[in-house]
PDB file of N, CA, C and O in Angstrom:
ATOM      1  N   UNK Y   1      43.605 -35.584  -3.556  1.00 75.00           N
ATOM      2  CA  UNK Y   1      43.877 -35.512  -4.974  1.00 75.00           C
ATOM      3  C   UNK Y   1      42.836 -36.314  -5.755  1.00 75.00           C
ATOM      4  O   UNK Y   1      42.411 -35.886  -6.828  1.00 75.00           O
ATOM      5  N   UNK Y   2      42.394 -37.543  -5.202  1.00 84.00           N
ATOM      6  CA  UNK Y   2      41.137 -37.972  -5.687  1.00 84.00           C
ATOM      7  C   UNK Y   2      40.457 -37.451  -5.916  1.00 84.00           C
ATOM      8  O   UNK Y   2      40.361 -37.290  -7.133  1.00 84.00           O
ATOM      9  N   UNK Y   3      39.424 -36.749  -5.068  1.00 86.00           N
ATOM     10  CA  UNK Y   3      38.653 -35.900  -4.761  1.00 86.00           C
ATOM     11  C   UNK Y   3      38.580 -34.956  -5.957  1.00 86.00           C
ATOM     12  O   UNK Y   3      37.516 -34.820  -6.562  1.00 86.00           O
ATOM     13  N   UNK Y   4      39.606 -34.347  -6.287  1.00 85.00           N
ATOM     14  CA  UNK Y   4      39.805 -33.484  -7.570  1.00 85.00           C
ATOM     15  C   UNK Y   4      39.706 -34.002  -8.448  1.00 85.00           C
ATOM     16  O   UNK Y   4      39.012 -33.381  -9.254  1.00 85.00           O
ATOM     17  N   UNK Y   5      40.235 -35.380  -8.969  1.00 86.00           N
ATOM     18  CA  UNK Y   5      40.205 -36.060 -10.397  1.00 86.00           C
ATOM     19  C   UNK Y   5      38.702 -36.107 -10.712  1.00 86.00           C
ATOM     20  O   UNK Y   5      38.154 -35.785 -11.766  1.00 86.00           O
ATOM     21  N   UNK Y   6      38.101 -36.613  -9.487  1.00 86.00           N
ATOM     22  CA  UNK Y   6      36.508 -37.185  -9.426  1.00 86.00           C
ATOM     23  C   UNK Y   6      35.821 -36.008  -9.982  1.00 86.00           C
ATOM     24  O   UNK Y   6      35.080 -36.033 -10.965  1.00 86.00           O
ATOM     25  N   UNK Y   7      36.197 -34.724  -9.103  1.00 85.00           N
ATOM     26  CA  UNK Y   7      35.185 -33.772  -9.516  1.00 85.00           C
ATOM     27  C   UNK Y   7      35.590 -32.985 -10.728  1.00 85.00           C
ATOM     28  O   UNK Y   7      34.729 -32.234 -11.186  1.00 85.00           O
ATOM     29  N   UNK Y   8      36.602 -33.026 -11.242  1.00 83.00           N
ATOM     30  CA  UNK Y   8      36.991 -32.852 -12.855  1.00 83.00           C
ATOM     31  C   UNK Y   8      36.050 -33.868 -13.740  1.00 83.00           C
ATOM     32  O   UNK Y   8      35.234 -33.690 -14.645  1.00 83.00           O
ATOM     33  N   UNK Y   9      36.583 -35.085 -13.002  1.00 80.00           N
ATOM     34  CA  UNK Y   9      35.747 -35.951 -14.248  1.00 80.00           C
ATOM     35  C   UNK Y   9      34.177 -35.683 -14.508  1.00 80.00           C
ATOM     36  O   UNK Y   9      33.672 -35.718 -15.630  1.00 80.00           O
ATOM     37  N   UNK Y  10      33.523 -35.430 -13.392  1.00 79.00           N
ATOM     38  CA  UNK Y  10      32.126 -35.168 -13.742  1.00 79.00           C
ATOM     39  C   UNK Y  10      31.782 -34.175 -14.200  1.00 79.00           C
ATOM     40  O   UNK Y  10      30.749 -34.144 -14.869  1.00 79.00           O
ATOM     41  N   UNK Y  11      32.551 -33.033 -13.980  1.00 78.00           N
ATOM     42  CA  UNK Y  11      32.286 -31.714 -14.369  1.00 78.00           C
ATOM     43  C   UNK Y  11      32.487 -31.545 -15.977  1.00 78.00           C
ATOM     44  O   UNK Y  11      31.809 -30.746 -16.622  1.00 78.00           O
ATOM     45  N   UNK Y  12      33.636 -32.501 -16.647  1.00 74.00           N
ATOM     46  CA  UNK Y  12      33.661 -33.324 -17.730  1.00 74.00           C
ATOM     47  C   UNK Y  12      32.978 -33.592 -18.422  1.00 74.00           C
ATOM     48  O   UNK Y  12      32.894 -32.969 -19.480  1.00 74.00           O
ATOM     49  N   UNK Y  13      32.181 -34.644 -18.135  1.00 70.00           N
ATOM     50  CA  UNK Y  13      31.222 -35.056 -18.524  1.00 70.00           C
ATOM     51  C   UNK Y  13      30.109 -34.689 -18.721  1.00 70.00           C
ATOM     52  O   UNK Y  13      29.450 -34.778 -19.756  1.00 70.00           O
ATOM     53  N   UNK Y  14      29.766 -34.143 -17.485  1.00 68.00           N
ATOM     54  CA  UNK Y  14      27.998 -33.264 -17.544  1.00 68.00           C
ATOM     55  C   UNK Y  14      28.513 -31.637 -18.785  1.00 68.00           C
ATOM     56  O   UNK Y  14      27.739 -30.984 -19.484  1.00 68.00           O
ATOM     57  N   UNK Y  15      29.610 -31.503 -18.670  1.00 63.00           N
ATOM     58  CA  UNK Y  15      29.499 -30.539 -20.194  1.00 63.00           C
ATOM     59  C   UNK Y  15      29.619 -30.735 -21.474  1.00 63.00           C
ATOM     60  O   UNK Y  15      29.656 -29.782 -22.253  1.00 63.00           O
ATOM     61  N   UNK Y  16      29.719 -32.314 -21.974  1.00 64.00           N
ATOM     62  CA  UNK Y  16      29.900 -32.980 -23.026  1.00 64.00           C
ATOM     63  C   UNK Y  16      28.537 -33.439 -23.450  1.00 64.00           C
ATOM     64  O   UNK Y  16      28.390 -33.666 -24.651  1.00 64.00           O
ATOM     65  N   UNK Y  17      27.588 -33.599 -22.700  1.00 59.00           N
ATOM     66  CA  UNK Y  17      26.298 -34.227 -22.621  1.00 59.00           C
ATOM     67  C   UNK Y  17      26.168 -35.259 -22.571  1.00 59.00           C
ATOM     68  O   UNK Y  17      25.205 -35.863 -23.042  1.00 59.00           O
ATOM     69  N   UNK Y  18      27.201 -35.797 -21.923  1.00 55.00           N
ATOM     70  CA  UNK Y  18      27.211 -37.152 -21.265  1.00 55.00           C
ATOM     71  C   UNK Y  18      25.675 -38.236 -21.004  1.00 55.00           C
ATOM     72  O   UNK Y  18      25.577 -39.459 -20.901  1.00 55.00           O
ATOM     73  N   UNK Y  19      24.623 -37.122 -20.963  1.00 64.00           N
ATOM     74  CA  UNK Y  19      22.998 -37.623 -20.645  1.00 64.00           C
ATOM     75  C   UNK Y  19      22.407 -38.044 -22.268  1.00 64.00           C
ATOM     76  O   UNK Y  19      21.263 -38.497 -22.301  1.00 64.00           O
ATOM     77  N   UNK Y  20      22.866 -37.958 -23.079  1.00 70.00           N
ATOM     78  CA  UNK Y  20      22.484 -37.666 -24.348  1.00 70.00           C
ATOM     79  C   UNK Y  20      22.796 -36.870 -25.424  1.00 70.00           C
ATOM     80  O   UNK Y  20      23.610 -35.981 -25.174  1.00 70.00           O
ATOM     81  N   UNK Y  21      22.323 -36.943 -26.715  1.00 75.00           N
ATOM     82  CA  UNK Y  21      22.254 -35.751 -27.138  1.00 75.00           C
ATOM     83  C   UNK Y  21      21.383 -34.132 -26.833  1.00 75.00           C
ATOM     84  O   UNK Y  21      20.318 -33.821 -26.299  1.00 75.00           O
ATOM     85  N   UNK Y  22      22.367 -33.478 -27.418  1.00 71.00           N
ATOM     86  CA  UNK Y  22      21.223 -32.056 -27.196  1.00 71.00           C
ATOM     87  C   UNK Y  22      19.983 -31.964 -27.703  1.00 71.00           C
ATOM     88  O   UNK Y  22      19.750 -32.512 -28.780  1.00 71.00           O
ATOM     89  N   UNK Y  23      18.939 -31.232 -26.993  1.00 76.00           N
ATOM     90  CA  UNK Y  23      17.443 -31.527 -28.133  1.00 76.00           C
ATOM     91  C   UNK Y  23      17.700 -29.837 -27.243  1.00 76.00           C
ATOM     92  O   UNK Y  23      17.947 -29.329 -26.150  1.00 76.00           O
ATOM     93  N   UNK Y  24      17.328 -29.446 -29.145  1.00 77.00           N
ATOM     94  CA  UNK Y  24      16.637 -27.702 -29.537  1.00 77.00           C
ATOM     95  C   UNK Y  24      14.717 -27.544 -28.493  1.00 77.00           C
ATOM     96  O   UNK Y  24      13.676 -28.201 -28.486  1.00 77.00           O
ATOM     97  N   UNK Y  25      15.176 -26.423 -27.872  1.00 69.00           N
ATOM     98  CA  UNK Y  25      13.893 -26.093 -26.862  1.00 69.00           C
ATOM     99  C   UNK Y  25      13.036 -25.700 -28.272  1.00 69.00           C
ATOM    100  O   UNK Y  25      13.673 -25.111 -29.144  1.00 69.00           O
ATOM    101  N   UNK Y  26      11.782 -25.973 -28.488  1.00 71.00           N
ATOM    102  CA  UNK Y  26      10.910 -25.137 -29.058  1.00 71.00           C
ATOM    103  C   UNK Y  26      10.429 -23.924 -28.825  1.00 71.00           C
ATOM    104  O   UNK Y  26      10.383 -23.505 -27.668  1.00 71.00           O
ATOM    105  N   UNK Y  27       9.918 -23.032 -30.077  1.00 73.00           N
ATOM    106  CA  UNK Y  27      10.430 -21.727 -30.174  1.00 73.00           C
ATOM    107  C   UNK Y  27       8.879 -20.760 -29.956  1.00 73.00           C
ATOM    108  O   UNK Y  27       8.100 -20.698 -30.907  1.00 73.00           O
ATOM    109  N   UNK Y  28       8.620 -20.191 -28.900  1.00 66.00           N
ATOM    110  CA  UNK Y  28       7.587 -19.127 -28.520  1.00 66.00           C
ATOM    111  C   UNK Y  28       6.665 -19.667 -27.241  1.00 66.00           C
ATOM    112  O   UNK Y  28       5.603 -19.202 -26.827  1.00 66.00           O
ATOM    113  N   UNK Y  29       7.645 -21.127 -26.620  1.00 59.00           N
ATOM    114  CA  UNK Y  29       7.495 -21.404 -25.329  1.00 59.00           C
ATOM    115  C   UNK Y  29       8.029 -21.298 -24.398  1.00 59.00           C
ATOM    116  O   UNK Y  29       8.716 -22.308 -24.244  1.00 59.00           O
ATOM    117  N   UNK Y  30       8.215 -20.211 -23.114  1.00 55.00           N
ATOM    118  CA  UNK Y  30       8.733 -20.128 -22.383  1.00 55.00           C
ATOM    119  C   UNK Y  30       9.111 -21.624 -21.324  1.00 55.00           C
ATOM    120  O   UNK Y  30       8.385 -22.419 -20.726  1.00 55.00           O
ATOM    121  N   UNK Y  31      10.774 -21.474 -21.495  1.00 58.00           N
ATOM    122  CA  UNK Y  31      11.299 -22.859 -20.666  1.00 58.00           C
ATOM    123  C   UNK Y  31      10.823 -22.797 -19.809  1.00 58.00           C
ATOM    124  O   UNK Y  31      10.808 -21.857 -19.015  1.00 58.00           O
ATOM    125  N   UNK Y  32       9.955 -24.480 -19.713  1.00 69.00           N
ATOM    126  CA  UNK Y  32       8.923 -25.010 -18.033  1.00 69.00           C
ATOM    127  C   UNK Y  32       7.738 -24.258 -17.606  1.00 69.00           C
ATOM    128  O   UNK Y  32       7.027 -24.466 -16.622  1.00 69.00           O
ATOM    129  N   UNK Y  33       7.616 -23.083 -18.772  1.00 71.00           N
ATOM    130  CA  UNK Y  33       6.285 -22.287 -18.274  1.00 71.00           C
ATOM    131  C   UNK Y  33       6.928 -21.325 -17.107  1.00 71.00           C
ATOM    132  O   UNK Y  33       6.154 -21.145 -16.167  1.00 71.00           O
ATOM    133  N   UNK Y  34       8.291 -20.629 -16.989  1.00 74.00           N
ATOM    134  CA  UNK Y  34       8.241 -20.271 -16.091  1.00 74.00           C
ATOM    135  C   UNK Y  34       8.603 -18.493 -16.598  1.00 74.00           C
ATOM    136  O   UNK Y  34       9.534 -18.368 -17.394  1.00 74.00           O
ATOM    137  N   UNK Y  35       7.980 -17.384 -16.201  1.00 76.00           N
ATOM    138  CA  UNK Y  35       8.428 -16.488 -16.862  1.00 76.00           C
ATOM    139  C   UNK Y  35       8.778 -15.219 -15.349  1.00 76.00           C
ATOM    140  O   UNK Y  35       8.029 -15.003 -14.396  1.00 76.00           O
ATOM    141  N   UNK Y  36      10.023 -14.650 -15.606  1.00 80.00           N
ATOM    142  CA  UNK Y  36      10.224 -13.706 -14.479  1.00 80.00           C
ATOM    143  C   UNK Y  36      10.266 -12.104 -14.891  1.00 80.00           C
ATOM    144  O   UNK Y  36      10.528 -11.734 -16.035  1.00 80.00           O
ATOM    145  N   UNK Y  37       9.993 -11.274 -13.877  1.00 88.00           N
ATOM    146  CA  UNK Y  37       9.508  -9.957 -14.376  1.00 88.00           C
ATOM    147  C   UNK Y  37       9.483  -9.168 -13.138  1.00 88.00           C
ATOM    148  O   UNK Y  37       9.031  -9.594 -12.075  1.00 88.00           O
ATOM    149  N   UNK Y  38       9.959  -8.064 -13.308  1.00 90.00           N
ATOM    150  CA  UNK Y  38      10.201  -7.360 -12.122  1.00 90.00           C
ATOM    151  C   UNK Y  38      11.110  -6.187 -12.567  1.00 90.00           C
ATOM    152  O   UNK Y  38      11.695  -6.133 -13.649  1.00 90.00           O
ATOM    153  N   UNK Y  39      11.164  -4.950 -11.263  1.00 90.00           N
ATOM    154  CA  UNK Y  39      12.187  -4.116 -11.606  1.00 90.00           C
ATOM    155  C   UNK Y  39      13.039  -3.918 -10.400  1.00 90.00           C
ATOM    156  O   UNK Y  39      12.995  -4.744  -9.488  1.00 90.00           O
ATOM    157  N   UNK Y  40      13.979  -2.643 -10.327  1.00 86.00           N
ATOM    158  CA  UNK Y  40      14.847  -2.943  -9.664  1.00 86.00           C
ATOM    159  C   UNK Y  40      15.296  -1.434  -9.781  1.00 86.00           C
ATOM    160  O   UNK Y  40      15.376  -0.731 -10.788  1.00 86.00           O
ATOM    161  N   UNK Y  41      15.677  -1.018  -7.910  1.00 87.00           N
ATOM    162  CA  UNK Y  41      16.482   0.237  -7.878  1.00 87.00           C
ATOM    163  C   UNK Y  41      17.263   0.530  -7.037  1.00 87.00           C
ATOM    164  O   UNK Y  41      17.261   0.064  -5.898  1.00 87.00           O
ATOM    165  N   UNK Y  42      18.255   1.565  -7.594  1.00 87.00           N
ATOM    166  CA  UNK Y  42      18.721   1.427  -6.365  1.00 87.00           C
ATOM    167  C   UNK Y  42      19.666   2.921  -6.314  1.00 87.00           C
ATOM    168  O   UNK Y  42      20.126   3.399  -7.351  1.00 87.00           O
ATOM    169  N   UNK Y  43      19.916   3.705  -4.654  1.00 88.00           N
ATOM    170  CA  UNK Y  43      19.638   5.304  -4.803  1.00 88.00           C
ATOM    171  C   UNK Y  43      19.971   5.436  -3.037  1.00 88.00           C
ATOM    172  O   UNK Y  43      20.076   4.672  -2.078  1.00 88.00           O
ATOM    173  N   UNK Y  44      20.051   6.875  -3.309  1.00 86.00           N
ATOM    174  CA  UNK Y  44      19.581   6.914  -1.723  1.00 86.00           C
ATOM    175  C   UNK Y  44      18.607   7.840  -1.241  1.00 86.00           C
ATOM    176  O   UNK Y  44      18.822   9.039  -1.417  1.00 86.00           O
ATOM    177  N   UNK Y  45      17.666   7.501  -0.714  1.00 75.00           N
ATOM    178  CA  UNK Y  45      16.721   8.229  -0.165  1.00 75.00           C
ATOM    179  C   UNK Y  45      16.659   8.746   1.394  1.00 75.00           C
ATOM    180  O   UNK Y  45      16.691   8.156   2.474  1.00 75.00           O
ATOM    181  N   UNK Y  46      16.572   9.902   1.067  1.00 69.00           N
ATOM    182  CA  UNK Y  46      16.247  10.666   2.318  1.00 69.00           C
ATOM    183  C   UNK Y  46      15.058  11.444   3.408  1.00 69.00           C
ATOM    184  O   UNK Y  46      15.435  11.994   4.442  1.00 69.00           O
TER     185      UNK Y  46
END
């Protein structure tokens, strides 16, 4: 039952922003430089 309080409480916290306040990402920079791209299918081939 500990175990549960504990991991409520943090789960708590880290969604309150417990680290700080929020800071706004700036705008026409992809977050960390990281950008993903690709496609995707799916079928059946014979």
């Amino acid at each position: 039952m500990t175990r549960i309080f504990a991991l409520g409480l943090v789960a708590l916290l880290a969604a309150c922003g417990a680290d700080g306040e929020p800071e706004r990402p700036e705008k026409g920079e992809p977050a960390f430089g990281v950008t993903l791209s690709g496609t995707a299918e799916m079928g059946i081939s014979g």
